[in-house]
């Protein structure tokens, strides 16, 4: 994700290194926030808050953990706090579609429905299951990285993922049966 030398330079007070570091992780931070919160504005707020916290707390990072794990813990904790305080909202942007001659329109529509249904199913998961699913399947974290990011025992992470997969299978059963939306 980020070169260790860049992190060390940022910690040593190199302002340019710190700015470069924040730019390198910005999209990763936003993507995580969006997958957890499923709302563009909330994700922008959470990622800005996370980047600010990383900026102010860079010296508290210790190389005992991977930098991406440390960042992930910050982002996830901020998102969980926002999620607890959040009121339900609907994003108009989710419903915008662009059709081009290069794509199969039916495929685009069905893919859009499937992606929307997957996001909705993930949103219905309990908070702790949602976090591990986002980190594992959307951010490609290993079980150990998830455990470290969320400060959970490894077996708890495995258990949460096992339960979350079963919940998602149940929630998405129409697609597994080849069902069509109507």
CSV table of N, CA and C in Angstrom, one decimal:
chain,number,residue,atom,x,y,z
A,1,UNK,N,0.8,-1.2,0.0
A,1,UNK,CA,0.0,0.0,0.0
A,1,UNK,C,0.9,1.2,0.0
A,2,UNK,N,1.6,1.5,1.1
A,2,UNK,CA,2.5,2.7,1.2
A,2,UNK,C,3.9,2.2,1.6
A,3,UNK,N,4.8,2.9,1.0
A,3,UNK,CA,6.2,2.6,1.3
A,3,UNK,C,6.5,3.0,2.7
A,4,UNK,N,7.2,2.1,3.5
A,4,UNK,CA,7.5,2.4,4.9
A,4,UNK,C,8.4,3.6,5.1
A,5,UNK,N,9.2,3.9,4.1
A,5,UNK,CA,10.1,5.1,4.1
A,5,UNK,C,9.3,6.3,4.1
A,6,UNK,N,8.2,6.3,3.4
A,6,UNK,CA,7.3,7.5,3.3
A,6,UNK,C,6.6,7.7,4.6
A,7,UNK,N,6.2,6.7,5.3
A,7,UNK,CA,5.6,6.8,6.6
A,7,UNK,C,6.6,7.3,7.6
A,8,UNK,N,7.8,6.8,7.6
A,8,UNK,CA,8.9,7.3,8.5
A,8,UNK,C,9.2,8.8,8.3
A,9,UNK,N,9.3,9.2,7.0
A,9,UNK,CA,9.5,10.6,6.7
A,9,UNK,C,8.4,11.5,7.2
A,10,UNK,N,7.2,11.0,7.0
A,10,UNK,CA,6.0,11.8,7.5
A,10,UNK,C,6.1,11.9,9.0
A,11,UNK,N,6.5,10.8,9.7
A,11,UNK,CA,6.6,10.8,11.2
A,11,UNK,C,7.7,11.7,11.6
A,12,UNK,N,8.8,11.9,10.8
A,12,UNK,CA,9.9,12.7,11.1
A,12,UNK,C,9.7,14.2,10.9
A,13,UNK,N,8.4,14.5,10.4
A,13,UNK,CA,8.1,15.9,10.3
A,13,UNK,C,8.2,16.4,8.8
A,14,UNK,N,8.5,15.6,7.9
A,14,UNK,CA,8.5,16.0,6.5
A,14,UNK,C,7.1,16.2,6.0
A,15,UNK,N,6.8,17.5,5.9
A,15,UNK,CA,5.4,17.9,5.5
A,15,UNK,C,5.0,17.3,4.1
A,16,UNK,N,5.9,17.4,3.1
A,16,UNK,CA,5.7,16.9,1.8
A,16,UNK,C,5.4,15.4,1.8
A,17,UNK,N,6.2,14.7,2.6
A,17,UNK,CA,6.0,13.2,2.7
A,17,UNK,C,4.6,12.9,3.3
A,18,UNK,N,4.2,13.7,4.3
A,18,UNK,CA,2.9,13.5,4.9
A,18,UNK,C,1.8,13.8,3.9
A,19,UNK,N,1.9,14.8,3.1
A,19,UNK,CA,0.9,15.2,2.1
A,19,UNK,C,0.8,14.1,1.1
A,20,UNK,N,2.0,13.6,0.6
A,20,UNK,CA,2.0,12.5,-0.3
A,20,UNK,C,1.4,11.2,0.2
A,21,UNK,N,1.7,11.0,1.5
A,21,UNK,CA,1.1,9.8,2.2
A,21,UNK,C,-0.4,9.9,2.2
A,22,UNK,N,-0.9,11.0,2.6
A,22,UNK,CA,-2.4,11.2,2.7
A,22,UNK,C,-3.0,11.0,1.3
A,23,UNK,N,-2.4,11.6,0.3
A,23,UNK,CA,-2.9,11.4,-1.1
A,23,UNK,C,-2.9,10.0,-1.6
A,24,UNK,N,-1.9,9.2,-1.2
A,24,UNK,CA,-1.8,7.8,-1.6
A,24,UNK,C,-2.9,7.0,-0.9
A,25,UNK,N,-3.3,7.3,0.3
A,25,UNK,CA,-4.3,6.5,1.0
A,25,UNK,C,-5.7,7.0,0.9
A,26,UNK,N,-5.9,8.2,0.3
A,26,UNK,CA,-7.2,8.9,0.2
A,26,UNK,C,-8.2,8.0,-0.4
A,27,UNK,N,-8.0,7.4,-1.6
A,27,UNK,CA,-9.0,6.6,-2.3
A,27,UNK,C,-9.3,5.4,-1.5
A,28,UNK,N,-8.3,4.7,-0.9
A,28,UNK,CA,-8.6,3.6,-0.1
A,28,UNK,C,-9.5,3.9,1.1
A,29,UNK,N,-9.2,5.0,1.8
A,29,UNK,CA,-9.9,5.4,2.9
A,29,UNK,C,-11.4,5.7,2.5
A,30,UNK,N,-11.6,6.4,1.4
A,30,UNK,CA,-12.9,6.7,1.0
A,30,UNK,C,-13.7,5.4,0.6
A,31,UNK,N,-13.0,4.5,-0.1
A,31,UNK,CA,-13.7,3.3,-0.5
A,31,UNK,C,-14.2,2.5,0.7
A,32,UNK,N,-13.3,2.4,1.7
A,32,UNK,CA,-13.7,1.7,2.9
A,32,UNK,C,-14.9,2.4,3.5
A,33,UNK,N,-14.8,3.7,3.7
A,33,UNK,CA,-15.9,4.4,4.3
A,33,UNK,C,-17.2,4.2,3.5
A,34,UNK,N,-17.1,4.3,2.2
A,34,UNK,CA,-18.3,4.1,1.4
A,34,UNK,C,-18.9,2.8,1.5
A,35,UNK,N,-18.1,1.7,1.5
A,35,UNK,CA,-18.7,0.4,1.6
A,35,UNK,C,-19.3,0.1,3.0
A,36,UNK,N,-18.8,0.8,4.0
A,36,UNK,CA,-19.4,0.6,5.4
A,36,UNK,C,-20.6,1.4,5.5
A,37,UNK,N,-20.6,2.7,5.1
A,37,UNK,CA,-21.7,3.6,5.3
A,37,UNK,C,-22.7,3.6,4.1
A,38,UNK,N,-22.3,3.2,3.0
A,38,UNK,CA,-23.1,3.1,1.8
A,38,UNK,C,-23.9,4.5,1.5
A,39,UNK,N,-23.2,5.5,1.7
A,39,UNK,CA,-23.7,6.9,1.4
A,39,UNK,C,-22.5,7.8,1.0
A,40,UNK,N,-22.6,8.4,-0.1
A,40,UNK,CA,-21.5,9.2,-0.6
A,40,UNK,C,-21.1,10.3,0.4
A,41,UNK,N,-22.1,11.1,0.8
A,41,UNK,CA,-21.8,12.2,1.6
A,41,UNK,C,-21.2,11.8,3.0
A,42,UNK,N,-21.8,10.7,3.6
A,42,UNK,CA,-21.3,10.2,4.8
A,42,UNK,C,-19.9,9.7,4.7
A,43,UNK,N,-19.6,9.0,3.5
A,43,UNK,CA,-18.3,8.5,3.3
A,43,UNK,C,-17.3,9.6,3.1
A,44,UNK,N,-17.7,10.7,2.4
A,44,UNK,CA,-16.8,11.8,2.3
A,44,UNK,C,-16.4,12.4,3.6
A,45,UNK,N,-17.5,12.6,4.4
A,45,UNK,CA,-17.3,13.1,5.8
A,45,UNK,C,-16.3,12.2,6.6
A,46,UNK,N,-16.6,10.9,6.6
A,46,UNK,CA,-15.8,10.0,7.4
A,46,UNK,C,-14.4,9.9,6.9
A,47,UNK,N,-14.2,9.9,5.5
A,47,UNK,CA,-12.8,9.8,5.0
A,47,UNK,C,-12.1,11.1,5.3
A,48,UNK,N,-12.7,12.2,5.3
A,48,UNK,CA,-12.1,13.5,5.6
A,48,UNK,C,-11.7,13.5,7.1
A,49,UNK,N,-12.6,13.0,8.0
A,49,UNK,CA,-12.3,12.9,9.4
A,49,UNK,C,-11.1,11.9,9.6
A,50,UNK,N,-11.1,10.8,8.9
A,50,UNK,CA,-10.1,9.8,9.1
A,50,UNK,C,-8.7,10.4,8.6
A,51,UNK,N,-8.7,11.0,7.5
A,51,UNK,CA,-7.4,11.6,7.0
A,51,UNK,C,-6.9,12.7,8.0
A,52,UNK,N,-7.8,13.5,8.5
A,52,UNK,CA,-7.4,14.4,9.5
A,52,UNK,C,-6.8,13.8,10.8
A,53,UNK,N,-7.5,12.7,11.2
A,53,UNK,CA,-7.0,12.0,12.4
A,53,UNK,C,-5.6,11.3,12.1
A,54,UNK,N,-5.4,10.8,10.9
A,54,UNK,CA,-4.1,10.2,10.5
A,54,UNK,C,-3.1,11.3,10.5
A,55,UNK,N,-3.5,12.5,9.9
A,55,UNK,CA,-2.5,13.6,9.9
A,55,UNK,C,-2.1,14.0,11.3
A,56,UNK,N,-3.0,14.1,12.2
A,56,UNK,CA,-2.7,14.5,13.6
A,56,UNK,C,-2.0,13.4,14.4
A,57,UNK,N,-2.3,12.2,14.1
A,57,UNK,CA,-1.8,11.1,14.9
A,57,UNK,C,-0.7,10.2,14.3
A,58,UNK,N,-0.1,10.7,13.2
A,58,UNK,CA,0.9,9.9,12.5
A,58,UNK,C,2.0,9.5,13.4
A,59,UNK,N,2.3,10.3,14.4
A,59,UNK,CA,3.4,9.9,15.3
A,59,UNK,C,3.0,8.8,16.2
A,60,UNK,N,1.8,8.5,16.4
A,60,UNK,CA,1.4,7.4,17.3
A,60,UNK,C,1.4,6.0,16.6
A,61,UNK,N,1.6,6.0,15.2
A,61,UNK,CA,1.7,4.8,14.5
A,61,UNK,C,3.1,4.1,14.9
A,62,UNK,N,3.0,2.9,15.2
A,62,UNK,CA,4.2,2.1,15.5
A,62,UNK,C,4.3,0.9,14.5
A,63,UNK,N,5.4,0.6,14.0
A,63,UNK,CA,5.6,-0.4,13.0
A,63,UNK,C,5.3,-1.8,13.4
A,64,UNK,N,4.7,-2.0,14.6
A,64,UNK,CA,4.3,-3.3,15.1
A,64,UNK,C,3.3,-3.9,14.1
A,65,UNK,N,2.4,-3.0,13.6
A,65,UNK,CA,1.3,-3.4,12.7
A,65,UNK,C,1.6,-2.8,11.3
A,66,UNK,N,1.0,-3.4,10.3
A,66,UNK,CA,1.1,-2.8,9.0
A,66,UNK,C,0.4,-1.4,9.0
A,67,UNK,N,1.0,-0.5,8.2
A,67,UNK,CA,0.4,0.9,8.1
A,67,UNK,C,-1.1,0.8,7.7
A,68,UNK,N,-1.4,-0.1,6.7
A,68,UNK,CA,-2.7,-0.1,6.1
A,68,UNK,C,-3.7,-0.7,7.2
A,69,UNK,N,-3.2,-1.5,8.1
A,69,UNK,CA,-4.1,-2.0,9.2
A,69,UNK,C,-4.3,-0.9,10.2
A,70,UNK,N,-3.3,-0.1,10.5
A,70,UNK,CA,-3.5,1.1,11.4
A,70,UNK,C,-4.5,2.0,10.8
A,71,UNK,N,-4.4,2.3,9.5
A,71,UNK,CA,-5.3,3.2,8.8
A,71,UNK,C,-6.7,2.7,8.8
A,72,UNK,N,-6.8,1.4,8.5
A,72,UNK,CA,-8.1,0.7,8.4
A,72,UNK,C,-8.8,0.8,9.8
A,73,UNK,N,-8.1,0.6,10.9
A,73,UNK,CA,-8.7,0.7,12.2
A,73,UNK,C,-9.3,2.1,12.4
A,74,UNK,N,-8.6,3.1,12.0
A,74,UNK,CA,-9.1,4.5,12.2
A,74,UNK,C,-10.3,4.7,11.4
A,75,UNK,N,-10.3,4.3,10.1
A,75,UNK,CA,-11.5,4.5,9.2
A,75,UNK,C,-12.7,3.7,9.7
A,76,UNK,N,-12.4,2.5,10.1
A,76,UNK,CA,-13.5,1.6,10.5
A,76,UNK,C,-14.2,2.2,11.8
A,77,UNK,N,-13.3,2.6,12.7
A,77,UNK,CA,-13.9,3.1,14.0
A,77,UNK,C,-14.7,4.4,13.8
A,78,UNK,N,-14.2,5.3,12.9
A,78,UNK,CA,-15.0,6.5,12.6
A,78,UNK,C,-16.3,6.1,11.9
A,79,UNK,N,-16.3,5.2,11.0
A,79,UNK,CA,-17.5,4.8,10.3
A,79,UNK,C,-18.5,4.1,11.3
A,80,UNK,N,-18.0,3.3,12.2
A,80,UNK,CA,-18.9,2.7,13.1
A,80,UNK,C,-19.5,3.8,14.0
A,81,UNK,N,-18.8,4.8,14.4
A,81,UNK,CA,-19.3,5.9,15.2
A,81,UNK,C,-20.4,6.6,14.4
A,82,UNK,N,-20.1,6.9,13.1
A,82,UNK,CA,-21.1,7.6,12.3
A,82,UNK,C,-22.3,6.7,12.0
A,83,UNK,N,-22.1,5.4,11.8
A,83,UNK,CA,-23.2,4.5,11.6
A,83,UNK,C,-24.2,4.5,12.8
A,84,UNK,N,-23.6,4.5,14.0
A,84,UNK,CA,-24.4,4.5,15.2
A,84,UNK,C,-25.3,5.8,15.3
A,85,UNK,N,-24.7,6.9,14.9
A,85,UNK,CA,-25.4,8.2,15.0
A,85,UNK,C,-26.3,8.5,13.8
A,86,UNK,N,-26.1,7.7,12.7
A,86,UNK,CA,-26.8,8.1,11.4
A,86,UNK,C,-28.2,7.9,11.4
A,87,UNK,N,-28.9,8.7,10.6
A,87,UNK,CA,-30.3,8.5,10.3
A,87,UNK,C,-30.3,8.0,8.9
A,88,UNK,N,-31.3,7.1,8.6
A,88,UNK,CA,-31.4,6.6,7.2
A,88,UNK,C,-31.5,7.7,6.1
A,89,UNK,N,-30.7,7.5,5.1
A,89,UNK,CA,-30.7,8.4,3.9
A,89,UNK,C,-30.7,7.7,2.6
A,90,UNK,N,-31.1,8.3,1.6
A,90,UNK,CA,-31.1,7.7,0.3
A,90,UNK,C,-30.3,8.5,-0.7
A,91,UNK,N,-29.4,7.9,-1.4
A,91,UNK,CA,-28.5,8.6,-2.3
A,91,UNK,C,-29.1,8.6,-3.7
A,92,UNK,N,-29.4,9.7,-4.3
A,92,UNK,CA,-29.9,9.8,-5.6
A,92,UNK,C,-28.9,9.3,-6.6
A,93,UNK,N,-27.6,9.5,-6.4
A,93,UNK,CA,-26.6,9.1,-7.3
A,93,UNK,C,-26.6,7.7,-7.6
A,94,UNK,N,-27.0,6.8,-6.7
A,94,UNK,CA,-27.0,5.4,-6.9
A,94,UNK,C,-27.9,5.0,-8.0
A,95,UNK,N,-28.9,5.8,-8.3
A,95,UNK,CA,-29.9,5.4,-9.3
A,95,UNK,C,-29.6,6.0,-10.7
A,96,UNK,N,-28.5,6.7,-10.9
A,96,UNK,CA,-28.1,7.2,-12.2
A,96,UNK,C,-27.4,6.1,-13.0
A,97,UNK,N,-27.8,5.9,-14.2
A,97,UNK,CA,-27.2,4.9,-15.1
A,97,UNK,C,-26.8,5.5,-16.4
A,98,UNK,N,-25.7,5.1,-16.9
A,98,UNK,CA,-25.2,5.6,-18.2
A,98,UNK,C,-25.2,4.4,-19.2
A,99,UNK,N,-25.9,4.6,-20.3
A,99,UNK,CA,-25.9,3.5,-21.3
A,99,UNK,C,-25.1,3.9,-22.5
A,100,UNK,N,-24.3,3.0,-23.0
A,100,UNK,CA,-23.5,3.2,-24.1
A,100,UNK,C,-23.6,2.0,-25.1
A,101,UNK,N,-23.4,2.3,-26.4
A,101,UNK,CA,-23.5,1.2,-27.4
A,101,UNK,C,-22.6,0.1,-27.1
A,102,UNK,N,-21.5,0.3,-26.4
A,102,UNK,CA,-20.5,-0.7,-26.2
A,102,UNK,C,-20.9,-1.8,-25.2
A,103,UNK,N,-21.9,-1.5,-24.4
A,103,UNK,CA,-22.3,-2.5,-23.4
A,103,UNK,C,-23.7,-3.1,-23.7
A,104,UNK,N,-23.9,-4.3,-23.2
A,104,UNK,CA,-25.2,-4.9,-23.3
A,104,UNK,C,-26.1,-4.3,-22.2
A,105,UNK,N,-27.1,-3.6,-22.6
A,105,UNK,CA,-28.0,-2.9,-21.7
A,105,UNK,C,-28.6,-3.8,-20.7
A,106,UNK,N,-29.1,-5.0,-21.1
A,106,UNK,CA,-29.7,-5.9,-20.1
A,106,UNK,C,-28.7,-6.3,-19.1
A,107,UNK,N,-27.5,-6.6,-19.5
A,107,UNK,CA,-26.4,-7.0,-18.6
A,107,UNK,C,-26.1,-5.9,-17.6
A,108,UNK,N,-26.1,-4.6,-18.1
A,108,UNK,CA,-25.8,-3.5,-17.3
A,108,UNK,C,-26.9,-3.3,-16.2
A,109,UNK,N,-28.1,-3.4,-16.6
A,109,UNK,CA,-29.2,-3.3,-15.7
A,109,UNK,C,-29.2,-4.4,-14.6
A,110,UNK,N,-29.0,-5.6,-15.1
A,110,UNK,CA,-29.0,-6.7,-14.1
A,110,UNK,C,-27.8,-6.6,-13.2
A,111,UNK,N,-26.6,-6.2,-13.7
A,111,UNK,CA,-25.5,-6.0,-12.9
A,111,UNK,C,-25.7,-4.9,-11.8
A,112,UNK,N,-26.4,-3.8,-12.3
A,112,UNK,CA,-26.7,-2.7,-11.4
A,112,UNK,C,-27.6,-3.2,-10.3
A,113,UNK,N,-28.7,-4.0,-10.6
A,113,UNK,CA,-29.6,-4.6,-9.6
A,113,UNK,C,-28.8,-5.5,-8.6
A,114,UNK,N,-28.0,-6.3,-9.2
A,114,UNK,CA,-27.2,-7.2,-8.3
A,114,UNK,C,-26.3,-6.5,-7.4
A,115,UNK,N,-25.6,-5.5,-7.9
A,115,UNK,CA,-24.7,-4.7,-7.0
A,115,UNK,C,-25.5,-4.0,-6.0
A,116,UNK,N,-26.6,-3.4,-6.3
A,116,UNK,CA,-27.5,-2.7,-5.4
A,116,UNK,C,-28.0,-3.7,-4.3
A,117,UNK,N,-28.4,-4.9,-4.8
A,117,UNK,CA,-28.9,-5.9,-3.8
A,117,UNK,C,-27.8,-6.4,-2.9
A,118,UNK,N,-26.6,-6.5,-3.4
A,118,UNK,CA,-25.5,-6.9,-2.6
A,118,UNK,C,-25.2,-5.8,-1.5
A,119,UNK,N,-25.2,-4.6,-2.0
A,119,UNK,CA,-25.0,-3.5,-1.0
A,119,UNK,C,-26.1,-3.5,0.1
A,120,UNK,N,-27.3,-3.6,-0.4
A,120,UNK,CA,-28.4,-3.6,0.6
A,120,UNK,C,-28.3,-4.8,1.5
A,121,UNK,N,-27.9,-6.0,1.0
A,121,UNK,CA,-27.8,-7.1,1.9
A,121,UNK,C,-26.7,-6.9,2.9
A,122,UNK,N,-25.6,-6.3,2.5
A,122,UNK,CA,-24.5,-6.0,3.4
A,122,UNK,C,-24.9,-5.0,4.4
A,123,UNK,N,-25.7,-4.0,4.0
A,123,UNK,CA,-26.3,-3.0,5.0
A,123,UNK,C,-27.1,-3.7,6.0
A,124,UNK,N,-27.8,-4.8,5.7
A,124,UNK,CA,-28.7,-5.4,6.6
A,124,UNK,C,-28.0,-6.3,7.7
A,125,UNK,N,-26.7,-6.5,7.4
A,125,UNK,CA,-25.9,-7.3,8.4
A,125,UNK,C,-25.7,-6.5,9.6
A,126,UNK,N,-25.5,-7.3,10.8
A,126,UNK,CA,-25.2,-6.6,12.0
A,126,UNK,C,-23.8,-5.8,11.8
A,127,UNK,N,-23.7,-4.8,12.5
A,127,UNK,CA,-22.5,-3.9,12.3
A,127,UNK,C,-21.2,-4.6,12.3
A,128,UNK,N,-21.0,-5.6,13.3
A,128,UNK,CA,-19.7,-6.3,13.4
A,128,UNK,C,-19.5,-7.2,12.2
A,129,UNK,N,-20.6,-7.8,11.7
A,129,UNK,CA,-20.5,-8.7,10.5
A,129,UNK,C,-20.2,-7.8,9.3
A,130,UNK,N,-20.8,-6.7,9.2
A,130,UNK,CA,-20.6,-5.8,8.0
A,130,UNK,C,-19.2,-5.4,7.9
A,131,UNK,N,-18.6,-5.0,9.1
A,131,UNK,CA,-17.2,-4.6,9.1
A,131,UNK,C,-16.2,-5.6,8.5
A,132,UNK,N,-16.4,-6.9,9.0
A,132,UNK,CA,-15.5,-7.9,8.6
A,132,UNK,C,-15.7,-8.3,7.1
A,133,UNK,N,-17.0,-8.2,6.6
A,133,UNK,CA,-17.2,-8.5,5.2
A,133,UNK,C,-16.6,-7.4,4.3
A,134,UNK,N,-16.7,-6.2,4.7
A,134,UNK,CA,-16.1,-5.1,3.9
A,134,UNK,C,-14.6,-5.2,3.9
A,135,UNK,N,-14.0,-5.5,5.0
A,135,UNK,CA,-12.6,-5.6,5.0
A,135,UNK,C,-12.1,-6.8,4.2
A,136,UNK,N,-12.8,-7.9,4.4
A,136,UNK,CA,-12.3,-9.2,3.7
A,136,UNK,C,-12.6,-9.2,2.2
A,137,UNK,N,-13.8,-8.9,1.8
A,137,UNK,CA,-14.2,-9.0,0.4
A,137,UNK,C,-14.1,-7.8,-0.4
A,138,UNK,N,-14.2,-6.6,0.2
A,138,UNK,CA,-14.1,-5.4,-0.6
A,138,UNK,C,-12.7,-4.7,-0.5
A,139,UNK,N,-12.0,-4.9,0.6
A,139,UNK,CA,-10.7,-4.4,0.8
A,139,UNK,C,-9.6,-5.4,0.7
A,140,UNK,N,-10.0,-6.7,0.6
A,140,UNK,CA,-9.0,-7.8,0.4
A,140,UNK,C,-8.0,-7.9,1.6
A,141,UNK,N,-8.5,-7.7,2.8
A,141,UNK,CA,-7.7,-7.9,4.0
A,141,UNK,C,-7.6,-9.4,4.3
A,142,UNK,N,-6.5,-9.8,4.9
A,142,UNK,CA,-6.4,-11.2,5.3
A,142,UNK,C,-7.1,-11.3,6.7
A,143,UNK,N,-7.4,-12.5,7.1
A,143,UNK,CA,-8.0,-12.7,8.4
A,143,UNK,C,-7.2,-12.0,9.6
A,144,UNK,N,-5.9,-12.2,9.5
A,144,UNK,CA,-5.0,-11.6,10.5
A,144,UNK,C,-5.1,-10.0,10.5
A,145,UNK,N,-5.1,-9.5,9.3
A,145,UNK,CA,-5.2,-8.0,9.2
A,145,UNK,C,-6.6,-7.5,9.7
A,146,UNK,N,-7.6,-8.2,9.4
A,146,UNK,CA,-9.0,-7.9,10.0
A,146,UNK,C,-9.0,-7.9,11.5
A,147,UNK,N,-8.4,-9.0,12.0
A,147,UNK,CA,-8.4,-9.1,13.5
A,147,UNK,C,-7.6,-8.0,14.1
A,148,UNK,N,-6.5,-7.6,13.5
A,148,UNK,CA,-5.7,-6.5,14.0
A,148,UNK,C,-6.4,-5.2,13.8
A,149,UNK,N,-7.0,-5.0,12.7
A,149,UNK,CA,-7.7,-3.7,12.4
A,149,UNK,C,-8.9,-3.5,13.4
A,150,UNK,N,-9.6,-4.5,13.7
A,150,UNK,CA,-10.8,-4.4,14.5
A,150,UNK,C,-10.5,-4.8,16.0
A,151,UNK,N,-9.3,-5.1,16.3
A,151,UNK,CA,-8.9,-5.5,17.6
A,151,UNK,C,-9.8,-6.7,18.1
A,152,UNK,N,-9.9,-7.7,17.3
A,152,UNK,CA,-10.7,-8.9,17.6
A,152,UNK,C,-9.8,-10.1,17.5
A,153,UNK,N,-10.1,-11.2,18.3
A,153,UNK,CA,-9.4,-12.4,18.2
A,153,UNK,C,-9.6,-13.0,16.8
A,154,UNK,N,-8.6,-13.7,16.3
A,154,UNK,CA,-8.7,-14.3,14.9
A,154,UNK,C,-9.9,-15.2,14.8
A,155,UNK,N,-10.2,-16.1,15.8
A,155,UNK,CA,-11.4,-17.0,15.7
A,155,UNK,C,-12.7,-16.2,15.6
A,156,UNK,N,-12.7,-15.1,16.3
A,156,UNK,CA,-14.0,-14.2,16.2
A,156,UNK,C,-14.2,-13.7,14.8
A,157,UNK,N,-13.1,-13.3,14.2
A,157,UNK,CA,-13.2,-12.8,12.8
A,157,UNK,C,-13.7,-13.9,11.9
A,158,UNK,N,-13.1,-15.1,12.0
A,158,UNK,CA,-13.6,-16.3,11.2
A,158,UNK,C,-15.1,-16.6,11.5
A,159,UNK,N,-15.5,-16.5,12.7
A,159,UNK,CA,-16.8,-16.8,13.1
A,159,UNK,C,-17.8,-15.7,12.5
A,160,UNK,N,-17.4,-14.5,12.6
A,160,UNK,CA,-18.2,-13.4,12.0
A,160,UNK,C,-18.4,-13.6,10.5
A,161,UNK,N,-17.3,-13.9,9.8
A,161,UNK,CA,-17.3,-14.1,8.4
A,161,UNK,C,-18.2,-15.3,8.0
A,162,UNK,N,-18.1,-16.3,8.8
A,162,UNK,CA,-18.9,-17.5,8.5
A,162,UNK,C,-20.4,-17.2,8.7
A,163,UNK,N,-20.7,-16.5,9.7
A,163,UNK,CA,-22.1,-16.1,10.0
A,163,UNK,C,-22.6,-15.1,8.9
A,164,UNK,N,-21.7,-14.2,8.6
A,164,UNK,CA,-22.1,-13.1,7.6
A,164,UNK,C,-22.4,-13.8,6.2
A,165,UNK,N,-21.5,-14.7,5.8
A,165,UNK,CA,-21.7,-15.4,4.5
A,165,UNK,C,-23.1,-16.1,4.5
A,166,UNK,N,-23.4,-16.8,5.6
A,166,UNK,CA,-24.7,-17.4,5.6
A,166,UNK,C,-25.9,-16.4,5.6
A,167,UNK,N,-25.7,-15.3,6.3
A,167,UNK,CA,-26.8,-14.3,6.3
A,167,UNK,C,-26.9,-13.7,4.9
A,168,UNK,N,-25.8,-13.5,4.2
A,168,UNK,CA,-25.8,-12.9,2.9
A,168,UNK,C,-26.4,-13.9,1.9
A,169,UNK,N,-26.1,-15.2,2.0
A,169,UNK,CA,-26.7,-16.2,1.2
A,169,UNK,C,-28.2,-16.2,1.3
A,170,UNK,N,-28.7,-16.1,2.5
A,170,UNK,CA,-30.1,-16.0,2.8
A,170,UNK,C,-30.7,-14.8,2.2
A,171,UNK,N,-30.1,-13.7,2.4
A,171,UNK,CA,-30.6,-12.4,1.9
A,171,UNK,C,-30.6,-12.3,0.3
A,172,UNK,N,-29.7,-13.0,-0.3
A,172,UNK,CA,-29.5,-13.0,-1.7
A,172,UNK,C,-30.1,-14.2,-2.4
A,173,UNK,N,-30.9,-15.0,-1.8
A,173,UNK,CA,-31.3,-16.3,-2.4
A,173,UNK,C,-32.0,-16.1,-3.7
A,174,UNK,N,-32.7,-15.0,-4.0
A,174,UNK,CA,-33.3,-14.9,-5.3
A,174,UNK,C,-32.3,-15.0,-6.5
A,175,UNK,N,-31.1,-14.4,-6.2
A,175,UNK,CA,-30.1,-14.5,-7.3
A,175,UNK,C,-29.5,-15.9,-7.4
A,176,UNK,N,-29.4,-16.6,-6.3
A,176,UNK,CA,-28.8,-17.9,-6.3
A,176,UNK,C,-29.8,-18.9,-7.0
A,177,UNK,N,-31.1,-18.6,-7.0
A,177,UNK,CA,-32.1,-19.4,-7.7
A,177,UNK,C,-32.3,-19.0,-9.1
A,178,UNK,N,-31.5,-18.0,-9.5
A,178,UNK,CA,-31.7,-17.5,-10.9
A,178,UNK,C,-32.9,-16.6,-11.0
A,179,UNK,N,-33.4,-16.1,-9.9
A,179,UNK,CA,-34.6,-15.3,-10.0
A,179,UNK,C,-34.4,-14.0,-10.7
A,180,UNK,N,-35.5,-13.4,-11.2
A,180,UNK,CA,-35.5,-12.2,-11.9
A,180,UNK,C,-36.2,-11.1,-11.1
A,181,UNK,N,-35.7,-10.0,-11.1
A,181,UNK,CA,-36.3,-8.8,-10.4
A,181,UNK,C,-37.5,-8.4,-11.2
A,182,UNK,N,-38.5,-8.0,-10.5
A,182,UNK,CA,-39.7,-7.5,-11.3
A,182,UNK,C,-40.4,-6.5,-10.5
